[in-house]
Short mmCIF file of N, CA and C in Angstrom, two decimals:
data_model
loop_
_atom_site.label_atom_id
_atom_site.label_comp_id
_atom_site.label_asym_id
_atom_site.label_seq_id
_atom_site.Cartn_x
_atom_site.Cartn_y
_atom_site.Cartn_z
N ALA A 942 33.52 115.49 -11.90
CA ALA A 942 32.61 115.53 -11.06
C ALA A 942 33.19 115.69 -9.74
N SER A 943 32.71 116.76 -8.83
CA SER A 943 33.14 116.64 -7.46
C SER A 943 32.27 115.91 -6.65
N LYS A 944 32.54 115.68 -5.61
CA LYS A 944 31.73 114.79 -4.62
C LYS A 944 31.03 115.43 -3.70
N PRO A 945 29.94 115.13 -3.35
CA PRO A 945 29.28 116.12 -2.44
C PRO A 945 29.95 116.42 -1.13
N ALA A 946 29.68 117.75 -0.82
CA ALA A 946 30.36 118.20 0.49
C ALA A 946 30.55 117.36 1.73
N SER A 947 29.58 116.42 1.74
CA SER A 947 29.42 115.64 3.01
C SER A 947 30.34 114.52 3.05
N SER A 948 30.88 114.16 1.53
CA SER A 948 31.53 112.83 1.29
C SER A 948 33.09 113.22 1.13
N ARG A 949 33.35 114.71 1.23
CA ARG A 949 34.81 114.93 0.75
C ARG A 949 35.68 114.94 2.19
N ARG A 950 37.01 114.57 1.89
CA ARG A 950 37.69 114.79 3.33
C ARG A 950 37.85 116.38 3.62
N PRO A 951 37.83 116.74 4.93
CA PRO A 951 37.89 118.24 5.04
C PRO A 951 39.37 118.51 4.97
N GLU A 952 39.59 119.71 4.41
CA GLU A 952 41.00 120.43 4.12
C GLU A 952 41.89 120.17 5.62
N GLU A 953 42.92 120.17 5.47
CA GLU A 953 43.62 120.26 6.76
C GLU A 953 43.74 121.54 7.34
N SER A 954 43.42 121.77 8.62
CA SER A 954 43.62 123.30 8.99
C SER A 954 45.04 123.71 9.16
N ALA A 955 45.31 125.14 9.36
CA ALA A 955 46.44 125.53 9.52
C ALA A 955 47.12 124.96 10.55
N TYR A 956 46.15 124.84 11.55
CA TYR A 956 46.67 124.18 13.20
C TYR A 956 47.47 122.67 12.94
N GLU A 957 46.60 121.96 12.01
CA GLU A 957 47.14 120.73 11.72
C GLU A 957 48.39 120.45 11.10
N LYS A 958 48.87 121.44 10.33
CA LYS A 958 49.92 121.88 9.52
C LYS A 958 51.08 122.19 10.61
N ARG A 959 50.84 122.88 11.38
CA ARG A 959 51.78 123.53 12.11
C ARG A 959 52.76 122.85 12.90
N PRO A 960 52.49 121.52 13.51
CA PRO A 960 53.57 120.91 14.03
C PRO A 960 54.92 120.54 13.05
N ALA A 961 54.59 120.14 11.93
CA ALA A 961 55.47 119.57 10.79
C ALA A 961 56.24 120.99 10.46
N MET A 962 55.53 122.14 10.23
CA MET A 962 56.36 123.19 10.06
C MET A 962 57.15 123.96 10.89
N LYS A 963 56.69 123.44 12.42
CA LYS A 963 57.60 123.98 13.37
C LYS A 963 58.79 123.10 13.49
N LYS A 964 58.71 121.91 13.27
CA LYS A 964 59.65 120.75 13.19
C LYS A 964 60.82 121.36 12.22
N ASP A 965 60.24 121.73 11.17
CA ASP A 965 61.40 122.22 9.88
C ASP A 965 62.09 123.48 10.78
N TRP A 966 61.15 124.28 11.04
CA TRP A 966 61.60 125.75 11.66
C TRP A 966 62.92 125.27 12.60
N ASP A 967 62.59 124.42 13.44
CA ASP A 967 63.31 123.83 14.72
C ASP A 967 64.64 123.29 14.21
N ASN A 968 64.46 122.43 12.92
CA ASN A 968 65.88 122.03 12.29
C ASN A 968 66.76 123.20 11.64
N VAL A 969 66.18 124.15 11.07
CA VAL A 969 66.76 125.16 10.44
C VAL A 969 67.62 126.01 11.67
N ALA A 970 66.84 125.98 12.74
CA ALA A 970 67.14 126.96 13.96
C ALA A 970 68.70 125.94 14.21
N LEU A 971 68.37 124.80 14.58
CA LEU A 971 69.45 124.10 14.87
C LEU A 971 70.69 124.11 13.99
N CYS A 972 70.64 124.21 12.77
CA CYS A 972 71.49 124.30 11.78
C CYS A 972 72.25 125.45 12.14
N ASP A 973 71.42 126.70 12.07
CA ASP A 973 72.05 128.17 12.07
C ASP A 973 72.80 127.99 13.62
N ARG A 974 72.34 127.69 14.76
CA ARG A 974 73.22 127.64 16.03
C ARG A 974 74.38 126.81 16.06
N PHE A 975 74.47 125.78 15.23
CA PHE A 975 75.49 124.93 15.18
C PHE A 975 76.77 125.64 14.34
N PHE A 976 76.35 126.33 13.11
CA PHE A 976 77.33 126.72 12.34
C PHE A 976 77.58 128.17 12.69
N ASP A 977 76.97 128.97 13.36
CA ASP A 977 77.12 130.23 14.10
C ASP A 977 78.18 129.82 15.45
N ALA A 978 77.98 128.86 15.85
CA ALA A 978 78.76 128.42 17.14
C ALA A 978 80.16 128.19 16.68
N LEU A 979 80.29 127.70 15.57
CA LEU A 979 81.43 127.29 14.87
C LEU A 979 82.32 128.53 14.32
N GLU A 980 81.75 129.42 13.95
CA GLU A 980 82.22 130.83 13.41
C GLU A 980 82.65 131.48 14.85
N ARG A 981 81.96 131.31 15.75
CA ARG A 981 82.13 132.13 17.23
C ARG A 981 83.26 131.44 17.97
N LYS A 982 83.38 130.36 17.61
CA LYS A 982 84.39 129.38 18.40
C LYS A 982 83.67 129.41 19.76
N ASP A 983 82.59 128.96 19.85
CA ASP A 983 81.74 128.61 20.96
C ASP A 983 81.57 127.05 21.03
N TYR A 984 82.61 126.22 21.53
CA TYR A 984 82.58 124.94 21.67
C TYR A 984 81.40 124.42 22.76
N ALA A 985 81.05 124.95 23.34
CA ALA A 985 79.97 124.46 24.31
C ALA A 985 78.71 124.41 23.48
N THR A 986 78.31 125.30 22.74
CA THR A 986 77.31 125.29 21.92
C THR A 986 76.95 124.33 20.72
N VAL A 987 78.35 124.22 20.09
CA VAL A 987 78.59 123.20 19.39
C VAL A 987 78.28 121.62 19.71
N GLU A 988 78.91 121.38 20.96
CA GLU A 988 78.79 120.05 21.75
C GLU A 988 77.34 119.83 22.07
N SER A 989 76.56 121.03 22.21
CA SER A 989 75.32 120.92 22.95
C SER A 989 74.24 120.42 21.52
N CYS A 990 74.72 120.81 20.33
CA CYS A 990 73.93 120.58 19.15
C CYS A 990 73.89 118.92 18.84
N TYR A 991 74.91 118.13 19.28
CA TYR A 991 75.32 116.79 19.13
C TYR A 991 74.48 115.97 20.02
N GLY A 992 73.59 114.98 19.42
CA GLY A 992 73.01 113.88 20.34
C GLY A 992 74.07 113.03 20.78
N PRO A 993 73.72 112.31 21.82
CA PRO A 993 74.77 111.35 22.67
C PRO A 993 75.19 110.27 21.17
N GLU A 994 74.32 109.87 20.45
CA GLU A 994 74.63 108.73 19.53
C GLU A 994 75.11 109.32 18.12
N CYS A 995 75.65 110.73 18.23
CA CYS A 995 76.01 111.46 16.69
C CYS A 995 77.29 110.53 16.26
N VAL A 996 77.12 110.39 14.94
CA VAL A 996 78.34 110.06 14.23
C VAL A 996 78.40 110.76 12.87
N VAL A 997 79.54 110.97 12.35
CA VAL A 997 79.90 111.93 11.45
C VAL A 997 80.74 111.23 10.04
N TRP A 998 80.27 111.36 8.98
CA TRP A 998 80.77 110.46 7.69
C TRP A 998 81.21 111.80 6.99
N HIS A 999 82.42 111.65 6.62
CA HIS A 999 83.14 112.61 5.63
C HIS A 999 83.66 111.97 4.08
N SER A 1000 83.22 112.65 3.17
CA SER A 1000 83.56 112.16 1.93
C SER A 1000 84.89 111.96 1.49
N HIS A 1001 85.95 112.60 2.26
CA HIS A 1001 87.44 112.47 2.06
C HIS A 1001 87.72 110.90 2.31
N ASP A 1002 87.25 110.43 3.46
CA ASP A 1002 88.01 109.09 3.67
C ASP A 1002 86.55 108.00 3.66
N CYS A 1003 85.20 108.44 3.69
CA CYS A 1003 84.35 107.47 3.70
C CYS A 1003 84.31 106.71 4.97
N LEU A 1004 84.68 107.38 6.04
CA LEU A 1004 84.60 106.72 7.41
C LEU A 1004 83.44 107.23 8.38
N TYR A 1005 83.05 106.30 9.10
CA TYR A 1005 82.11 107.10 10.22
C TYR A 1005 83.27 107.58 11.32
N GLN A 1006 82.77 108.89 12.02
CA GLN A 1006 83.66 109.10 12.77
C GLN A 1006 82.71 109.45 14.17
N PRO A 1007 83.03 108.70 15.29
CA PRO A 1007 82.49 108.85 16.34
C PRO A 1007 82.15 110.11 17.14
N ARG A 1008 81.07 110.54 18.18
CA ARG A 1008 81.00 111.88 18.27
C ARG A 1008 82.33 112.41 19.17
N ALA A 1009 82.77 111.86 19.84
CA ALA A 1009 83.91 112.23 20.64
C ALA A 1009 84.94 112.48 19.91
N ASP A 1010 85.24 111.66 19.00
CA ASP A 1010 86.42 112.12 17.91
C ASP A 1010 85.99 113.47 17.05
N ASN A 1011 84.82 113.60 16.64
CA ASN A 1011 84.49 114.65 15.94
C ASN A 1011 84.69 115.89 16.72
N LEU A 1012 84.15 115.98 17.90
CA LEU A 1012 84.04 116.93 18.69
C LEU A 1012 85.83 117.25 19.36
N ALA A 1013 86.37 116.28 19.41
CA ALA A 1013 87.89 116.70 19.70
C ALA A 1013 88.47 117.28 18.53
N MET A 1014 88.14 116.75 17.34
CA MET A 1014 88.84 117.70 16.18
C MET A 1014 88.09 119.21 16.00
N LEU A 1015 86.82 119.25 16.41
CA LEU A 1015 86.17 120.52 16.50
C LEU A 1015 86.75 121.48 17.58
N LYS A 1016 87.16 120.74 18.50
CA LYS A 1016 87.43 121.72 19.72
C LYS A 1016 89.02 122.24 19.37
N ALA A 1017 89.82 121.33 18.87
CA ALA A 1017 91.22 121.64 18.20
C ALA A 1017 91.24 122.82 17.40
N SER A 1018 90.21 122.66 16.57
CA SER A 1018 90.12 123.95 15.51
C SER A 1018 89.77 125.08 16.20
N ILE A 1019 88.69 124.85 17.41
CA ILE A 1019 88.05 126.07 17.86
C ILE A 1019 89.17 126.77 18.67
N GLU A 1020 90.19 125.96 19.26
CA GLU A 1020 91.24 126.48 20.06
C GLU A 1020 92.51 127.07 19.15
N SER A 1021 92.39 126.61 18.06
CA SER A 1021 93.41 127.27 17.29
C SER A 1021 93.27 128.68 16.86
N LYS A 1022 94.46 129.34 16.21
CA LYS A 1022 94.04 130.89 15.81
C LYS A 1022 93.31 130.82 14.53
N ARG A 1023 93.21 129.90 13.89
CA ARG A 1023 92.45 129.74 12.64
C ARG A 1023 91.12 130.20 12.75
N GLN A 1024 90.52 130.81 11.41
CA GLN A 1024 89.42 131.39 11.61
C GLN A 1024 88.23 130.74 10.53
N MET A 1025 87.27 130.09 10.83
CA MET A 1025 86.02 129.54 10.00
C MET A 1025 85.07 130.41 9.90
N LYS A 1026 84.77 130.59 8.38
CA LYS A 1026 83.60 131.31 8.01
C LYS A 1026 82.72 130.49 7.10
N TYR A 1027 81.39 130.51 7.33
CA TYR A 1027 80.34 129.74 6.48
C TYR A 1027 79.92 130.86 5.66
N ASP A 1028 79.92 131.12 4.37
CA ASP A 1028 79.18 131.86 3.58
C ASP A 1028 78.39 131.32 2.36
N ASP A 1029 77.58 132.02 2.03
CA ASP A 1029 76.43 131.48 1.17
C ASP A 1029 75.69 130.29 1.57
N ARG A 1030 75.07 130.46 2.72
CA ARG A 1030 74.45 129.37 3.26
C ARG A 1030 73.02 128.99 2.60
N ARG A 1031 72.79 127.93 2.27
CA ARG A 1031 71.58 127.57 1.59
C ARG A 1031 71.08 126.33 2.61
N VAL A 1032 69.88 126.51 3.26
CA VAL A 1032 69.38 125.54 4.01
C VAL A 1032 68.04 125.06 3.56
N ARG A 1033 67.88 123.54 3.58
CA ARG A 1033 66.58 123.09 3.46
C ARG A 1033 66.22 122.14 4.38
N ALA A 1034 64.99 122.17 5.06
CA ALA A 1034 64.91 121.18 6.02
C ALA A 1034 63.96 120.23 5.10
N PHE A 1035 64.07 118.84 5.88
CA PHE A 1035 63.50 117.78 5.46
C PHE A 1035 62.93 116.92 6.43
N GLU A 1036 61.88 115.99 6.39
CA GLU A 1036 61.48 115.36 7.53
C GLU A 1036 62.50 114.72 8.29
N GLY A 1037 62.92 115.04 9.43
CA GLY A 1037 64.04 114.42 10.34
C GLY A 1037 65.26 115.09 9.96
N GLY A 1038 65.53 116.18 9.61
CA GLY A 1038 66.82 116.91 9.51
C GLY A 1038 66.96 117.99 8.51
N PHE A 1039 68.08 118.37 8.13
CA PHE A 1039 68.31 119.37 7.28
C PHE A 1039 69.46 119.24 6.41
N VAL A 1040 69.64 120.11 5.12
CA VAL A 1040 70.64 119.91 4.24
C VAL A 1040 71.07 121.52 4.40
N GLN A 1041 72.45 121.62 4.21
CA GLN A 1041 73.03 123.05 4.07
C GLN A 1041 74.14 122.70 3.11
N GLN A 1042 74.04 123.87 2.12
CA GLN A 1042 75.05 123.95 1.15
C GLN A 1042 75.75 125.19 1.51
N HIS A 1043 77.13 125.40 1.68
CA HIS A 1043 77.90 126.44 2.03
C HIS A 1043 79.20 126.44 1.25
N ARG A 1044 79.82 127.53 1.12
CA ARG A 1044 81.19 127.81 0.95
C ARG A 1044 81.88 127.91 2.30
N MET A 1045 82.51 127.03 2.68
CA MET A 1045 83.60 127.50 4.07
C MET A 1045 84.80 127.88 3.59
N TYR A 1046 85.11 128.96 4.19
CA TYR A 1046 86.22 129.66 4.22
C TYR A 1046 87.26 129.69 5.67
N LEU A 1047 88.35 129.22 5.36
CA LEU A 1047 89.32 128.77 6.45
C LEU A 1047 90.62 129.91 6.48
N THR A 1048 90.67 130.88 7.47
CA THR A 1048 91.95 131.40 7.78
C THR A 1048 93.14 130.83 8.42
N HIS A 1049 93.96 130.46 7.68
CA HIS A 1049 95.18 129.59 8.27
C HIS A 1049 95.95 130.67 8.96
N GLU A 1050 96.87 129.96 10.09
CA GLU A 1050 97.61 130.91 10.78
C GLU A 1050 98.57 131.72 10.02
N ASN A 1051 99.00 131.06 8.89
CA ASN A 1051 99.86 131.96 7.97
C ASN A 1051 99.31 132.98 7.08
N GLY A 1052 98.00 133.15 7.16
CA GLY A 1052 97.19 134.33 6.58
C GLY A 1052 96.57 133.69 5.28
N PHE A 1053 97.21 132.40 4.98
CA PHE A 1053 96.24 132.06 3.57
C PHE A 1053 94.91 131.76 4.05
N VAL A 1054 94.01 132.23 3.16
CA VAL A 1054 92.52 131.90 3.17
C VAL A 1054 92.26 130.71 2.34
N GLY A 1055 91.72 129.77 2.47
CA GLY A 1055 91.25 128.47 1.89
C GLY A 1055 89.69 128.48 1.84
N LYS A 1056 89.37 128.20 0.82
CA LYS A 1056 87.86 127.89 0.57
C LYS A 1056 87.35 126.65 -0.10
N MET A 1057 86.35 126.09 0.31
CA MET A 1057 85.70 124.81 -0.02
C MET A 1057 84.29 124.93 0.06
N ASP A 1058 83.74 124.37 -1.26
CA ASP A 1058 82.24 124.23 -1.27
C ASP A 1058 81.98 122.93 -0.56
N VAL A 1059 80.64 122.98 0.25
CA VAL A 1059 80.28 121.80 1.01
C VAL A 1059 78.96 121.40 0.81
N CYS A 1060 78.53 120.17 0.86
CA CYS A 1060 77.01 119.78 1.33
C CYS A 1060 77.12 119.18 2.56
N PHE A 1061 76.53 119.47 3.60
CA PHE A 1061 76.36 119.02 4.86
C PHE A 1061 74.84 118.71 5.25
N ILE A 1062 74.71 117.43 5.31
CA ILE A 1062 73.32 116.60 5.58
C ILE A 1062 73.49 116.13 7.05
N ALA A 1063 72.40 116.39 7.67
CA ALA A 1063 72.32 116.28 8.97
C ALA A 1063 70.85 115.65 9.32
N TYR A 1064 71.01 114.51 10.14
CA TYR A 1064 69.76 113.75 10.63
C TYR A 1064 69.62 114.24 12.04
N VAL A 1065 68.21 114.66 12.45
CA VAL A 1065 67.93 115.14 13.79
C VAL A 1065 67.14 114.29 14.69
N ARG A 1066 67.32 114.07 15.80
CA ARG A 1066 66.80 113.17 16.80
C ARG A 1066 66.58 113.94 17.98
N ASN A 1067 65.18 113.96 18.62
CA ASN A 1067 65.04 114.98 19.59
C ASN A 1067 65.71 116.31 19.80
N GLY A 1068 65.58 117.03 18.60
CA GLY A 1068 66.27 118.34 18.68
C GLY A 1068 67.66 118.41 18.59
N LYS A 1069 68.41 117.20 18.51
CA LYS A 1069 69.96 117.12 18.34
C LYS A 1069 70.29 116.62 17.01
N ILE A 1070 71.66 116.85 16.41
CA ILE A 1070 72.07 116.22 15.45
C ILE A 1070 72.56 114.77 15.60
N SER A 1071 71.99 114.09 15.09
CA SER A 1071 72.29 112.33 15.39
C SER A 1071 73.09 111.74 14.41
N ARG A 1072 73.22 112.35 13.08
CA ARG A 1072 74.22 111.78 12.03
C ARG A 1072 74.32 112.73 11.24
N ILE A 1073 75.80 112.95 10.54
CA ILE A 1073 76.01 114.00 9.88
C ILE A 1073 76.76 113.16 8.50
N TYR A 1074 76.51 113.73 7.59
CA TYR A 1074 77.11 113.34 6.25
C TYR A 1074 77.56 114.81 5.50
N GLU A 1075 78.97 114.83 5.30
CA GLU A 1075 79.60 115.96 4.93
C GLU A 1075 80.59 115.66 3.78
N TYR A 1076 79.96 116.54 2.62
CA TYR A 1076 80.67 116.02 1.23
C TYR A 1076 81.24 117.53 0.63
N PHE A 1077 82.64 117.27 0.10
CA PHE A 1077 83.30 118.26 -0.48
C PHE A 1077 84.18 117.67 -1.45
N ASP A 1078 84.61 118.64 -2.46
CA ASP A 1078 85.48 117.94 -3.43
C ASP A 1078 86.97 118.00 -3.16
N THR A 1079 87.26 116.67 -3.16
CA THR A 1079 88.86 116.30 -2.62
C THR A 1079 89.56 116.96 -3.55
N GLY A 1080 89.26 116.80 -4.76
CA GLY A 1080 90.14 117.50 -5.75
C GLY A 1080 90.43 118.75 -5.81
N ARG A 1081 89.83 119.49 -4.85
CA ARG A 1081 90.02 121.01 -4.73
C ARG A 1081 90.82 121.18 -3.56
N ARG A 1082 91.38 120.10 -2.99
CA ARG A 1082 92.07 120.15 -1.63
C ARG A 1082 93.02 121.47 -1.55
N GLU A 1083 93.75 121.90 -2.41
CA GLU A 1083 94.82 122.89 -2.28
C GLU A 1083 94.27 124.27 -2.36
N GLU A 1084 92.87 124.39 -2.66
CA GLU A 1084 92.37 125.45 -2.78
C GLU A 1084 91.77 125.96 -0.96
N PHE A 1085 91.66 124.61 -0.55
CA PHE A 1085 91.29 124.84 0.99
C PHE A 1085 92.41 125.04 1.87
N LEU A 1086 93.42 123.89 1.67
CA LEU A 1086 94.87 123.96 2.72
C LEU A 1086 95.99 124.74 2.37
N GLY A 1087 95.70 125.14 1.08
CA GLY A 1087 96.99 126.08 0.60
C GLY A 1087 98.10 125.13 -0.10
N PRO A 1088 98.96 125.93 -0.51
CA PRO A 1088 99.98 124.93 -1.22
C PRO A 1088 100.91 124.40 -0.40
N GLN A 1089 101.07 123.07 -0.36
CA GLN A 1089 101.67 122.45 0.66
C GLN A 1089 103.09 122.06 0.27
N ALA A 1090 104.07 122.12 1.16
CA ALA A 1090 105.39 122.05 0.87
C ALA A 1090 105.75 120.57 0.15
N LYS A 1091 106.84 120.68 -1.02
CA LYS A 1091 106.84 119.41 -1.76
C LYS A 1091 108.06 118.90 -0.99
N ALA A 1092 107.76 117.42 -0.93
CA ALA A 1092 108.78 116.54 -0.51
C ALA A 1092 110.13 116.78 -1.17
N PRO A 1093 111.52 116.62 -0.90
CA PRO A 1093 112.64 117.04 -1.49
C PRO A 1093 112.64 115.68 -2.49
N ALA A 1094 113.38 116.01 -3.72
CA ALA A 1094 113.37 115.02 -4.72
C ALA A 1094 114.63 114.24 -4.68
#
């Protein structure tokens, strides 16, 4: 049995839903801006995507890396001759951030093209990335870094 119209809660209007949808869209746009800037080697844009409190956690060492250290690492990569490419990007926004799964390709200075599947989870505060959790399969490291020189026996 349905309630009389006067006692039912009115449905949310499209206008009331818009702020959450806009925030999701803003988070997806931030994700795209960040990864596009990495591919273009645009350090200023990469840096502008990080909030002042940003920290980055990587699955390979399970440690939190401060903003300055992570940006220094990214800047060194951007200034190198290596080229990064993020392919098969699958982005989902959630309240307070976004998740992107992608295949990362790295063309090394020797021409070797490494690949790695990555899950990148970012929390967003005030339109900037405030926390990152980056997961990748360390067991497939050689596919990304290439064959490493073996130590002499």
